[in-house]
Short mmCIF file of C-alpha atoms and ligand atoms in Angstrom, two decimals:
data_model
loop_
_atom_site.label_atom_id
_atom_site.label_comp_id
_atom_site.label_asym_id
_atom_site.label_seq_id
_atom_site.Cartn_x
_atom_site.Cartn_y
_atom_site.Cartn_z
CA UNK A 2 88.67 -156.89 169.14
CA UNK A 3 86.35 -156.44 166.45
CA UNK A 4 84.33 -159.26 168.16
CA UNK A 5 82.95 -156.81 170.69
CA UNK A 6 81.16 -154.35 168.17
CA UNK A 7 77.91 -154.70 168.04
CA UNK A 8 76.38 -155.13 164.46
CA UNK A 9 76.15 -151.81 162.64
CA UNK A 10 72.04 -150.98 161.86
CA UNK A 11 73.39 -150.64 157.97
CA UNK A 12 74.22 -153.73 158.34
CA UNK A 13 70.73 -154.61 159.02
CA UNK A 14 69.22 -154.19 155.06
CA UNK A 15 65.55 -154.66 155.91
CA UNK A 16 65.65 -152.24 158.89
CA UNK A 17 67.81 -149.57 156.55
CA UNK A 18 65.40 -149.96 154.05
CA UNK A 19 62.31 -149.36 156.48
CA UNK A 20 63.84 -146.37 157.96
CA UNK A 21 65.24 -144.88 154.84
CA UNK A 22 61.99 -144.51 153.00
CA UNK A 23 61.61 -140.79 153.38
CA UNK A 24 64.88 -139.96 152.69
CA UNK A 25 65.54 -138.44 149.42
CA UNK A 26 68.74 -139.01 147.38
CA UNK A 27 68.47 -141.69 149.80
CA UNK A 28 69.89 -144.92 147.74
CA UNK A 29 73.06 -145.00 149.88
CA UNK A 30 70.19 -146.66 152.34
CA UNK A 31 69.12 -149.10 150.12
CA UNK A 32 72.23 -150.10 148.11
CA UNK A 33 71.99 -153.48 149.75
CA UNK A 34 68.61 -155.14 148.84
CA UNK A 35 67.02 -157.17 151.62
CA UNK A 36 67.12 -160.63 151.32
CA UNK A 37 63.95 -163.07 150.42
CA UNK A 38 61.59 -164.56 152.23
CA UNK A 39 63.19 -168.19 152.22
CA UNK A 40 59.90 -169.76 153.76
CA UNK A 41 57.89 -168.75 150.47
CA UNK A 42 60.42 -169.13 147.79
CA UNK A 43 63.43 -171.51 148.63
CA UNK A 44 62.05 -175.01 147.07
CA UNK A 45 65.10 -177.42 147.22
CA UNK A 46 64.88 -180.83 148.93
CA UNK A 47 64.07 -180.35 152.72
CA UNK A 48 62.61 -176.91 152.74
CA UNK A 49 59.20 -176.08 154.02
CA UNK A 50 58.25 -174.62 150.09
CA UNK A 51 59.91 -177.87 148.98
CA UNK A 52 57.81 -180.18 150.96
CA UNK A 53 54.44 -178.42 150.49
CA UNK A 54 55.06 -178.45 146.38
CA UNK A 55 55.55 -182.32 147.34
CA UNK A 56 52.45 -183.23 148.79
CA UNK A 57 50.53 -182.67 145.27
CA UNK A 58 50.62 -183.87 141.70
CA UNK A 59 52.11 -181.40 139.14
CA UNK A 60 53.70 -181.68 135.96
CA UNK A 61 57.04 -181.50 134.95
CA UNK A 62 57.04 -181.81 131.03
CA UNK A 63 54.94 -181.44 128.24
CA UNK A 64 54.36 -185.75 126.83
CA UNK A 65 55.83 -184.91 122.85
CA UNK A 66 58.98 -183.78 124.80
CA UNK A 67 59.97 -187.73 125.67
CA UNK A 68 61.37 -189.24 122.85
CA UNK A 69 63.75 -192.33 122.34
CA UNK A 70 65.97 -190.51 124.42
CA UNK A 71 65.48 -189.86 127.99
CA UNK A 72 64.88 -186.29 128.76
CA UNK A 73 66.71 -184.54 131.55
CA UNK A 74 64.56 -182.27 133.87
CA UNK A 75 65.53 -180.22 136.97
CA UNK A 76 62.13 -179.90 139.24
CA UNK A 77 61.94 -178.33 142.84
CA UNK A 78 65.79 -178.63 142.95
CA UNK A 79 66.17 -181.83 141.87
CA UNK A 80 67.92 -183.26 138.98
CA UNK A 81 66.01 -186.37 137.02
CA UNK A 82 65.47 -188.20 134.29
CA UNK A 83 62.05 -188.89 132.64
CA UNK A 84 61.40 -191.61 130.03
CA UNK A 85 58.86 -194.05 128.74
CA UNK A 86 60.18 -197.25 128.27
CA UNK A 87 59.62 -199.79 125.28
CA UNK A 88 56.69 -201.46 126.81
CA UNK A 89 55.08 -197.72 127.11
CA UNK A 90 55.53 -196.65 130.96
CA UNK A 91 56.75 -193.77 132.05
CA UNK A 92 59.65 -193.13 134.50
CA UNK A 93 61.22 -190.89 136.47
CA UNK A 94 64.25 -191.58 138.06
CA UNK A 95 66.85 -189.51 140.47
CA UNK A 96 69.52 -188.82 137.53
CA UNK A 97 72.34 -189.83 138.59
CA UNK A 98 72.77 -193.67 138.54
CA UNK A 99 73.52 -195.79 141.93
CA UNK A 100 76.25 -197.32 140.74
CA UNK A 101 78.99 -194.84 140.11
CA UNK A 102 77.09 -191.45 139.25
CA UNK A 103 76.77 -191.14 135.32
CA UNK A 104 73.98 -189.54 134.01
CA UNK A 105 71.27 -191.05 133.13
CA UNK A 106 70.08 -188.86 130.53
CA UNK A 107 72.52 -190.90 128.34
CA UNK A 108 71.13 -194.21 129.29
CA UNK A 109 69.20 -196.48 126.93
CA UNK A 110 65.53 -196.83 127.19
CA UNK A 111 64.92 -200.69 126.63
CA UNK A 112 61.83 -202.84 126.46
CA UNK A 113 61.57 -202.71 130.14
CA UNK A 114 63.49 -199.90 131.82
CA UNK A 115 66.57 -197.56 131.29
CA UNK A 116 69.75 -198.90 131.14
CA UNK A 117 72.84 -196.59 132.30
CA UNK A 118 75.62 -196.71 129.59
CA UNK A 119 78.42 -196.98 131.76
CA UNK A 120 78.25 -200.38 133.37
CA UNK A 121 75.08 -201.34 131.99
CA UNK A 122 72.98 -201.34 135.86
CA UNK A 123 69.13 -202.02 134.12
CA UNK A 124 66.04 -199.52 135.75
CA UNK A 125 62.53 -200.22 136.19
CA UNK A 126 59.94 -197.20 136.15
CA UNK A 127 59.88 -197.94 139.98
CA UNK A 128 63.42 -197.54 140.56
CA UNK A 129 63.98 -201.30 140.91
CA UNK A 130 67.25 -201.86 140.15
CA UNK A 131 66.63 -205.17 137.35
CA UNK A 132 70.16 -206.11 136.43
CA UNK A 133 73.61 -205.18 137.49
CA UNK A 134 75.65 -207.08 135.21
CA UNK A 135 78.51 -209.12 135.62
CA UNK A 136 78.75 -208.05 139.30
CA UNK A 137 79.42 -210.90 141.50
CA UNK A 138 76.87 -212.85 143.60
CA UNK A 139 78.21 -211.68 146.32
CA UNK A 140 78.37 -207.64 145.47
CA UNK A 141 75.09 -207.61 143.61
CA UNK A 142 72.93 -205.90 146.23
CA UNK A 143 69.35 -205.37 146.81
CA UNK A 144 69.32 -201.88 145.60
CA UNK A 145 66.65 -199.35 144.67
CA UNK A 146 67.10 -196.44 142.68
CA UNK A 147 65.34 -192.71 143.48
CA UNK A 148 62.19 -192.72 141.19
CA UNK A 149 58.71 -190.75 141.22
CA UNK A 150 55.55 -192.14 140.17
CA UNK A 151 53.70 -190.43 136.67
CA UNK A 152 50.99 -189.92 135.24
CA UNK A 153 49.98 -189.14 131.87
CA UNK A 154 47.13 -186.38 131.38
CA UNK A 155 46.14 -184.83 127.58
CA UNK A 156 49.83 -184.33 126.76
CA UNK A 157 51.03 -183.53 130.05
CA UNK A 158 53.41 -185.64 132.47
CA UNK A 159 52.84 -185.29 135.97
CA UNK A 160 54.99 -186.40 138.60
CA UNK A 161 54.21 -187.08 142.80
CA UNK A 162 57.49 -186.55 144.45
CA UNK A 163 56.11 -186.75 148.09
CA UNK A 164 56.19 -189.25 150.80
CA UNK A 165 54.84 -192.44 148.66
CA UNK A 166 52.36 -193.19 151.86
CA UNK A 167 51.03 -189.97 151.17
CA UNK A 168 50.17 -189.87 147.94
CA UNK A 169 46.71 -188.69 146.62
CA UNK A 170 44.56 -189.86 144.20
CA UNK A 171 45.22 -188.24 140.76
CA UNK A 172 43.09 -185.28 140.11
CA UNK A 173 40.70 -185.10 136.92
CA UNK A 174 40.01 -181.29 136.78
CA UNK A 175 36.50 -179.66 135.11
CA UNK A 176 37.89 -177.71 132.99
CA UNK A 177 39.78 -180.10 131.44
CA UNK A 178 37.13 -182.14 131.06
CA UNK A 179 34.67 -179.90 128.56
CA UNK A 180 32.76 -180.94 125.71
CA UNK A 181 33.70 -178.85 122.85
CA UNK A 182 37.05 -177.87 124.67
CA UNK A 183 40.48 -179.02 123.39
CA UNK A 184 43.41 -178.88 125.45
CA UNK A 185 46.66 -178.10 124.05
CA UNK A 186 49.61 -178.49 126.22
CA UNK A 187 52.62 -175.99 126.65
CA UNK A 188 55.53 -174.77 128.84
CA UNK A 189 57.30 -171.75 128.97
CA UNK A 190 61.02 -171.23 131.12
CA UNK A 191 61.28 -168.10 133.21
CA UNK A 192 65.08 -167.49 134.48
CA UNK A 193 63.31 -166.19 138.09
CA UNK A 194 61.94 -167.57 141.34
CA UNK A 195 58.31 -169.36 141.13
CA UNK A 196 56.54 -167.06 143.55
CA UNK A 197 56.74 -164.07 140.90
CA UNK A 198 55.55 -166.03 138.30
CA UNK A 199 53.00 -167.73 140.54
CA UNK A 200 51.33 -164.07 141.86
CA UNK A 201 50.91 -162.54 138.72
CA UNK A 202 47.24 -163.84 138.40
CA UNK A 203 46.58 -162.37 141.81
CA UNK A 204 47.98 -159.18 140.63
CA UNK A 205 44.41 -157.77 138.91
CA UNK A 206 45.58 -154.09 138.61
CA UNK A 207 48.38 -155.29 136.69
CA UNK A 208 46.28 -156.19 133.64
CA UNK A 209 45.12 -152.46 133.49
CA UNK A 210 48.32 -150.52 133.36
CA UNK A 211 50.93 -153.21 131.93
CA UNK A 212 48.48 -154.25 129.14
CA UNK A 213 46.61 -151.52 128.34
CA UNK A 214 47.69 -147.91 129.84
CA UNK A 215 51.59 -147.86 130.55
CA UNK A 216 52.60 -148.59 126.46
CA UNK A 217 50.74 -150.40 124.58
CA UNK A 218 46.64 -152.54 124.64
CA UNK A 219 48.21 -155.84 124.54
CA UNK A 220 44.56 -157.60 124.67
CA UNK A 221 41.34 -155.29 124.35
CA UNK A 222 41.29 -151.83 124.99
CA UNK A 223 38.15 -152.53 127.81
CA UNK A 224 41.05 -153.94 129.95
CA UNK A 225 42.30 -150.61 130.59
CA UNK A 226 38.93 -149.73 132.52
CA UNK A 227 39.36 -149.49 136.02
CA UNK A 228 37.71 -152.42 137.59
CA UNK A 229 35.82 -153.39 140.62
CA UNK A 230 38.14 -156.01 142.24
CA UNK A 231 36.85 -158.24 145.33
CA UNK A 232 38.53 -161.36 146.72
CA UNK A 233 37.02 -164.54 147.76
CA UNK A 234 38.52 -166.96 149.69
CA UNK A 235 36.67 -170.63 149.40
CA UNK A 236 37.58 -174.45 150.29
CA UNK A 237 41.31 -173.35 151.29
CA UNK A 238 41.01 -172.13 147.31
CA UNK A 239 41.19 -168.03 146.61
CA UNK A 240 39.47 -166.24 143.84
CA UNK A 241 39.84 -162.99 142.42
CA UNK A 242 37.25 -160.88 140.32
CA UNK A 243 37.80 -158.07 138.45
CA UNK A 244 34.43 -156.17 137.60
CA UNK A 245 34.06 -153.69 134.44
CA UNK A 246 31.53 -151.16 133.26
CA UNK A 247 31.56 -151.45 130.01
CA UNK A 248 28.71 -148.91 128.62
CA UNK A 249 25.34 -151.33 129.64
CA UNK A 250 27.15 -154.42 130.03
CA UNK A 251 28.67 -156.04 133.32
CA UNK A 252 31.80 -157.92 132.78
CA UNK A 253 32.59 -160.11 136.24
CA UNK A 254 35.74 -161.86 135.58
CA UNK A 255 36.67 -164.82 137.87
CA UNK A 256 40.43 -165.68 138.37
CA UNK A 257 41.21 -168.34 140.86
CA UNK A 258 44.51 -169.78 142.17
CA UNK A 259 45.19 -173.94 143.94
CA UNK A 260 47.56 -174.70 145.97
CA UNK A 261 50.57 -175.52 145.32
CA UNK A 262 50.63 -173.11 141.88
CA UNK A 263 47.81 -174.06 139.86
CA UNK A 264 45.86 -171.06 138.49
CA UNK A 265 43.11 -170.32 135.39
CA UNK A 266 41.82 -167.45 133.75
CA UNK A 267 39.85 -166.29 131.03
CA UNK A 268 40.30 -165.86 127.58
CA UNK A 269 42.62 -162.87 126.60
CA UNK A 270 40.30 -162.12 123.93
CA UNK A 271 37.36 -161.50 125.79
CA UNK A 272 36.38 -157.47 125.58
CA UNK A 273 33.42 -157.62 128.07
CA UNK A 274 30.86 -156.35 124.93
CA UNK A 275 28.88 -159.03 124.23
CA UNK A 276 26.24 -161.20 126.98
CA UNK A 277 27.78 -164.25 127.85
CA UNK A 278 27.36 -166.77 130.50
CA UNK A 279 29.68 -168.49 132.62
CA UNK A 280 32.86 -168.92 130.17
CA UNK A 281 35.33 -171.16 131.30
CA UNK A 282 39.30 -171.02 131.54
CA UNK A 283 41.67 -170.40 128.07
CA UNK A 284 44.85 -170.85 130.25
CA UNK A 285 44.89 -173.76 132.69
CA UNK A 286 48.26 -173.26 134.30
CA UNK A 287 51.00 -174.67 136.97
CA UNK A 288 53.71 -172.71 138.31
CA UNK A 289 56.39 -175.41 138.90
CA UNK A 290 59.90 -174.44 140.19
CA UNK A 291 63.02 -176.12 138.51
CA UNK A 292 64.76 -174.84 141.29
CA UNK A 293 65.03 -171.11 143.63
CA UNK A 294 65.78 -168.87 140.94
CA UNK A 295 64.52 -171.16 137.29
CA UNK A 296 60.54 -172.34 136.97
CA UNK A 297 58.51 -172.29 134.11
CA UNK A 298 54.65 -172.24 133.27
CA UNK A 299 53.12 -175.62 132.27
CA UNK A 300 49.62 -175.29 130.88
CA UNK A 301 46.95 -176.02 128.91
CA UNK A 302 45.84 -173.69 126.61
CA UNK A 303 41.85 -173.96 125.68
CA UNK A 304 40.93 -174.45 122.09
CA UNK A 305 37.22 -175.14 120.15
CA UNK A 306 33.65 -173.60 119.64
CA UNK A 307 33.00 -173.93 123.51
CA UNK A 308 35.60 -171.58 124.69
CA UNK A 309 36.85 -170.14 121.56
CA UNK A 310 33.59 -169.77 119.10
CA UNK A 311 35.40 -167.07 116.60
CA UNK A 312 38.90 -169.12 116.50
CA UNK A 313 41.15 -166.37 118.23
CA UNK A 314 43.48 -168.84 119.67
CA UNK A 315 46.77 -170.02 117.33
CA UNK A 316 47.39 -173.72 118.15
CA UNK A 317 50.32 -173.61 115.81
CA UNK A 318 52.52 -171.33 118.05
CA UNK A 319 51.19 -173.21 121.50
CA UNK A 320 53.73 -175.79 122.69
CA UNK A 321 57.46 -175.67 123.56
CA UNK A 322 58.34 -172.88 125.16
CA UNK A 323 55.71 -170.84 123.30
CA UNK A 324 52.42 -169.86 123.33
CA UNK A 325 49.93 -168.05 121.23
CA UNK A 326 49.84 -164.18 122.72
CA UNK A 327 52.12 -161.89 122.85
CA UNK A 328 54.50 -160.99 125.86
CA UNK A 329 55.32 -164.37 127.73
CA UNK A 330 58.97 -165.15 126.53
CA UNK A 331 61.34 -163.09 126.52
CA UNK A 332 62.75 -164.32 122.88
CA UNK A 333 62.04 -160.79 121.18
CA UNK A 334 65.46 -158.39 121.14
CA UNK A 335 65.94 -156.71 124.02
CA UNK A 336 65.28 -152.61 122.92
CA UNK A 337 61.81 -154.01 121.48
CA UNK A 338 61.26 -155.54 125.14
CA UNK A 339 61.95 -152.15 126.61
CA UNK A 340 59.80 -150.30 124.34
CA UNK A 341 57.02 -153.10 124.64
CA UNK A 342 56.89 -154.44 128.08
CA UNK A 343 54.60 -157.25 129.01
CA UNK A 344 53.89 -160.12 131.41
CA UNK A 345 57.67 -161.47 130.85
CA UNK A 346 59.39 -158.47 131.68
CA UNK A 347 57.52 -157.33 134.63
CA UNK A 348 57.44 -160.36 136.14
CA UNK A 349 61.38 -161.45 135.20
CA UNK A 350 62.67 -157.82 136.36
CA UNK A 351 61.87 -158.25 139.84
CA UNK A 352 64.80 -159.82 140.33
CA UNK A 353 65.97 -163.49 141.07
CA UNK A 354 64.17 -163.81 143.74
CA UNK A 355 61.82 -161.10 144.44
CA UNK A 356 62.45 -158.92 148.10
CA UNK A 357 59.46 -158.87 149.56
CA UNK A 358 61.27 -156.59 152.36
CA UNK A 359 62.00 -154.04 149.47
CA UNK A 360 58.06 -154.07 148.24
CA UNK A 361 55.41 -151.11 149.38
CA UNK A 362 52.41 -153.18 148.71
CA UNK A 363 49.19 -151.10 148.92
CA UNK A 364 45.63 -151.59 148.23
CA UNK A 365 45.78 -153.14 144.83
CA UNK A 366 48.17 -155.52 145.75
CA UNK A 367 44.92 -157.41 148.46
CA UNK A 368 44.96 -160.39 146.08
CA UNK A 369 48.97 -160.77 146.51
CA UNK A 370 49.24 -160.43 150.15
CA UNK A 371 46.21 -162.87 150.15
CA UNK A 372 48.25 -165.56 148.28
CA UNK A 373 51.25 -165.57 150.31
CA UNK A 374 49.12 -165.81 153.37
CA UNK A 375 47.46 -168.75 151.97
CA UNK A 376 50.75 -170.56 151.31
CA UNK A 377 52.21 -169.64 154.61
CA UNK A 378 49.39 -171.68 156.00
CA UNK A 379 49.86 -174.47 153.89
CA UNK A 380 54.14 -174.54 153.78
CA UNK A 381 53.09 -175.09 157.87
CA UNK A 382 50.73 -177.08 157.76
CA UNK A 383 52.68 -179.61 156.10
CA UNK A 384 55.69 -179.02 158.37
CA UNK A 385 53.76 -179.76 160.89
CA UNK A 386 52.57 -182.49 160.55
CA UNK A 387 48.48 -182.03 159.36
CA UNK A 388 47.31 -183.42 156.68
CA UNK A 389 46.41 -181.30 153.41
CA UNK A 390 42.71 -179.98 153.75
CA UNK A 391 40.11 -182.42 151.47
CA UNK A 392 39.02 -180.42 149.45
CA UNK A 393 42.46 -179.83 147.92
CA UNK A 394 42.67 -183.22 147.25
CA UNK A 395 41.93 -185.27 144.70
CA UNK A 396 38.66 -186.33 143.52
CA UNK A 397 36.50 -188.01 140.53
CA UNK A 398 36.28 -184.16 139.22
CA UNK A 399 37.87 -181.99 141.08
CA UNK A 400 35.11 -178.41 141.20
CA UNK A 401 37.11 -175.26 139.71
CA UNK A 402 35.23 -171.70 139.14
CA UNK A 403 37.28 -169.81 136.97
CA UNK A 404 34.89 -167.50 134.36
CA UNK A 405 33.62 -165.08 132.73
CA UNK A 406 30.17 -163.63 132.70
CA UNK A 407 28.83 -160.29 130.79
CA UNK A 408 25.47 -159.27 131.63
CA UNK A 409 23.02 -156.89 130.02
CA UNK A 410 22.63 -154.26 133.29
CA UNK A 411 22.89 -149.88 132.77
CA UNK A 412 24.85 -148.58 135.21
CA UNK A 413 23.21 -147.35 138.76
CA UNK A 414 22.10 -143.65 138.74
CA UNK A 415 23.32 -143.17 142.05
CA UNK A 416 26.46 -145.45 143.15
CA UNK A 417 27.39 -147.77 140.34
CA UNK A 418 30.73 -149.46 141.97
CA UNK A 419 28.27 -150.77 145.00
CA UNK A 420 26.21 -151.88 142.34
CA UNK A 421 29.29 -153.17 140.46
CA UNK A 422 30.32 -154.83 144.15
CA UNK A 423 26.51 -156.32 144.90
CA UNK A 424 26.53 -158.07 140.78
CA UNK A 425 29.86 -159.51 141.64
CA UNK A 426 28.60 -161.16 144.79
CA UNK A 427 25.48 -162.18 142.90
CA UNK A 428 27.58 -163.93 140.48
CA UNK A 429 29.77 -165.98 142.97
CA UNK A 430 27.17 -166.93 144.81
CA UNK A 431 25.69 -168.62 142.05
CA UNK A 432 29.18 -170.22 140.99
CA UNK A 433 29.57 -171.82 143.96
CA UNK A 434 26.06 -173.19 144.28
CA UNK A 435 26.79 -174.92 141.63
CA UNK A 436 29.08 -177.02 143.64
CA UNK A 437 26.44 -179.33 144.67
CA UNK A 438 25.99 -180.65 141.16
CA UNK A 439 29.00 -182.10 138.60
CA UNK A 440 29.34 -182.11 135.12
CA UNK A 441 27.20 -180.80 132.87
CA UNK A 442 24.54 -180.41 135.45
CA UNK A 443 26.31 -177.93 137.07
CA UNK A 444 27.47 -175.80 134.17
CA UNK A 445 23.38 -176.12 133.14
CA UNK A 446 22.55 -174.96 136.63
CA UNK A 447 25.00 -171.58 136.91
CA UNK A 448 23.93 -170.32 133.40
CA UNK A 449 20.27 -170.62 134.20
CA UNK A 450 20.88 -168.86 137.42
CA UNK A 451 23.01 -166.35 136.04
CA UNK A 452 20.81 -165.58 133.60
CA UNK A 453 18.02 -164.76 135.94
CA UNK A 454 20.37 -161.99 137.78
CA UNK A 455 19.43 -158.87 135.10
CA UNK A 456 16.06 -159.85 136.45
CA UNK A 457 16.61 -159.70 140.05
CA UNK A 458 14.96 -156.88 141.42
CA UNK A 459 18.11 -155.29 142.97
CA UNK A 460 19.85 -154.40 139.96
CA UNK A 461 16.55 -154.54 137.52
CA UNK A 462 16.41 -150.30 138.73
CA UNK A 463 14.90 -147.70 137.10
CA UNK A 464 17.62 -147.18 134.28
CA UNK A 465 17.09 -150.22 133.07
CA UNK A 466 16.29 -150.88 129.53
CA UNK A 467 16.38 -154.97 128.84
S1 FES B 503 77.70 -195.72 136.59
FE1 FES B 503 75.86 -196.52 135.86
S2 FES B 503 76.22 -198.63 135.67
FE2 FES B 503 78.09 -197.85 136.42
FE1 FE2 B 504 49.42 -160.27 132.47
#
């Protein structure tokens, strides 16, 4: 009988929660939180998230963390082993061996290969099955084993678990590829869905009230300025600048975020104070999901006189599931986090998966809308079928354009956020002029040409005193 009823609108959570929004003492409405968007954050084998994260190169552990033993690792959903054999290659292999399940993680890593320690079955990087021994002729099968190419880049392991036909070339990115720039690797677990993790560098107006109005300055106390923030969306890549007036000095701040997760920003220690030219990334950074509701960070954090002149960086505390500022664990005691929320908490609290459904997003939130909209074109792209746009593929160096750039310029008498808004677009257009040139060419080139902007006759006005 019940059969017949049509579905109750409570029933409905998103719809409650639209209608209910007015409604004070209202949380009888919105006891039941809507559900995610599954197209953004589910990542498991099969799903359209899934399959777009599997069309690129990212890494799945820091290099020190393969020993002698083979090291378990759950990425995008999946369960696997990673090891480097005797002979120095590195694997990584579905974990669960072909033969009758065990796990691999307590296998033997031998001269070529992993052997499993139940029956002794013999692994090649490739998944080649070498030796099943004492198996019949007749039962001894031409088998291959689930395995991932890797690659090995300044202390980081990086896996391709596409298609193999579709497999790019491996990327060699600028910024890791700096004279007078060291780059130290490190991961750090979040017990939440990717996406929440992945946003926060889109999120500019975050950096002025969680880390420098709400409790406490976590960086410089310039950060808690109001900026001028403008989005630019480039080469399928999207940037987002925050802008400061900091007395006489411009601060133009360039964050920027790849598909599938990769994102870089400045230094945390920069204040905005001094003139500066076209400073490059501290924090080179993946998202990468271990599955719907784990991922962690795996970076590269910037060290040496190019990016880090006055040694504010702490290489000792970069590395396993730490990192040198404060904020991005969640390994302090719990009353402390609540007194002192930062980056981990915010991010962490939203839930398991964040409900989109349940967000008001408003007109700080541009640069977050603007990423999701970027990966819903890519998650369908993929499913359907078209290839991956070029210049998100690899090349010899693949271009990035995170900075930062202070310039000697007074503020404008009469409307100094235009003026804020016309220096901004000054400075990106020079960035990406650059892109014609590569290597230190092209660093040469932007500096020169940013220098020349505190010259350029529409911001050299009347209050100026250079
Ligand atoms: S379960 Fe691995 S060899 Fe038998
Ligand atoms: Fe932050």
């Amino acid at each position: 009988m019940s059969d017949d009823l049509p579905t109750p609108d409570y029933i409905d959570t998103a719809r409650s929660y639209r209608s209910s929004k007015q409604i004070t003492f209202g949380g009888y409405h919105k006891a039941k939180r809507p559900p995610e968007d599954t197209e953004l954050t589910h990542v498991g084998p099969g799903t359209p998230c899934g399959e777009f994260f599997r069309r690129y190169w990212i890494p799945v552990a820091m290099t020190e963390q393969v020993t002698d033993v083979p090291h378990r690792v759950r990425i995008l959903g999946e369960d696997l082993v990673l090891f480097k054999d005797k002979a120095g290659r590195y694997g990584l292999l579905h974990l669960h061996c072909s033969h009758r399940n065990a796990s691999l993680e307590f296998g033997v890593i031998e001269n070529k290969g992993l052997r499993c320690c139940y029956h002794g079955w013999l692994y090649d990087v490739d998944g080649t099955i070498l030796e099943m021994p004492a198996q019949s002729a007749q039962s001894r099968k031409k088998l291959c084993h689930g395995a991932y190419p890797v690659e090995e880049y300044l202390g980081l392991l990086f896996a391709y678990m596409g298609p193999p036909e579709l497999k790019p070339d491996f990327p060699k990115w600028d910024t890791t590829q700096l004279d007078g720039v060291e780059m130290v690797p490190y991961f750090i677990n979040y017990p939440c869905n990717w996406l929440q993790i992945c946003e926060n560098t889109m999120d500019p107006w975050h950096t002025v009230f969680l880390h420098a109005r709400v409790t406490d300055i976590h960086f410089g106390d310039t950060w808690g300025i109001a900026p001028v923030t403008e989005f630019y969306e480039r080469n399928h890549k999207i940037y987002a600048t925050l802008t400061y007036r900091i007395d006489d000095m411009i601060w133009v701040r360039t964050q920027e975020t790849i598909s599938p997760s990769f994102s870089q920003v400045g230094a945390w220690w920069e204040t905005g104070r001094e003139e500066k030219y076209f400073k490059r990334a501290s924090i080179t950074k993946w998202t990468i999901p271990h599955d719907d509701e784990n991922c962690m960070i795996i970076a590269w954090r910037s060290f040496g006189p190019n990016i880090d002149p006055e040694g504010h960086g702490k290489r000792e505390e970069v590395g396993v599931n730490t990192v040198d500022f404060p904020g991005q664990t969640g390994a302090e005691p719990y009353e402390y986090r609540q007194r002192h929320p930062n980056d981990y908490e915010a991010q962490v609290s939203q839930g398991a998966i964040n409900s989109h459904a349940a967000e008001n997003l408003g007109s700080t939130d541009k640069g977050v809308a603007y990423l999701r909209r970027k990966l819903r074109r890519g998650i369908r792209a993929v499913q359907s079928g078209n290839p991956l746009p070029e210049s998100e593929r690899a090349g010899e160096e693949f271009l990035t354009h995170v900075q930062d750039t202070v310039l000697p310029i007074p503020p404008h008498p009469a409307d100094d956020e235009q003026f804020l808004k016309d220096v901004t677009d000054a400075v990106m257009d020079v960035v990406f002029q650059g892109d014609s040139l590569g290597g230190s060419k092209r660093s040469d080139f932007i500096v020169e040409e940013l220098k020349k902007i505190k010259y350029d006759p529409r911001f050299f006005h009347k209050n100026h005193n250079a």
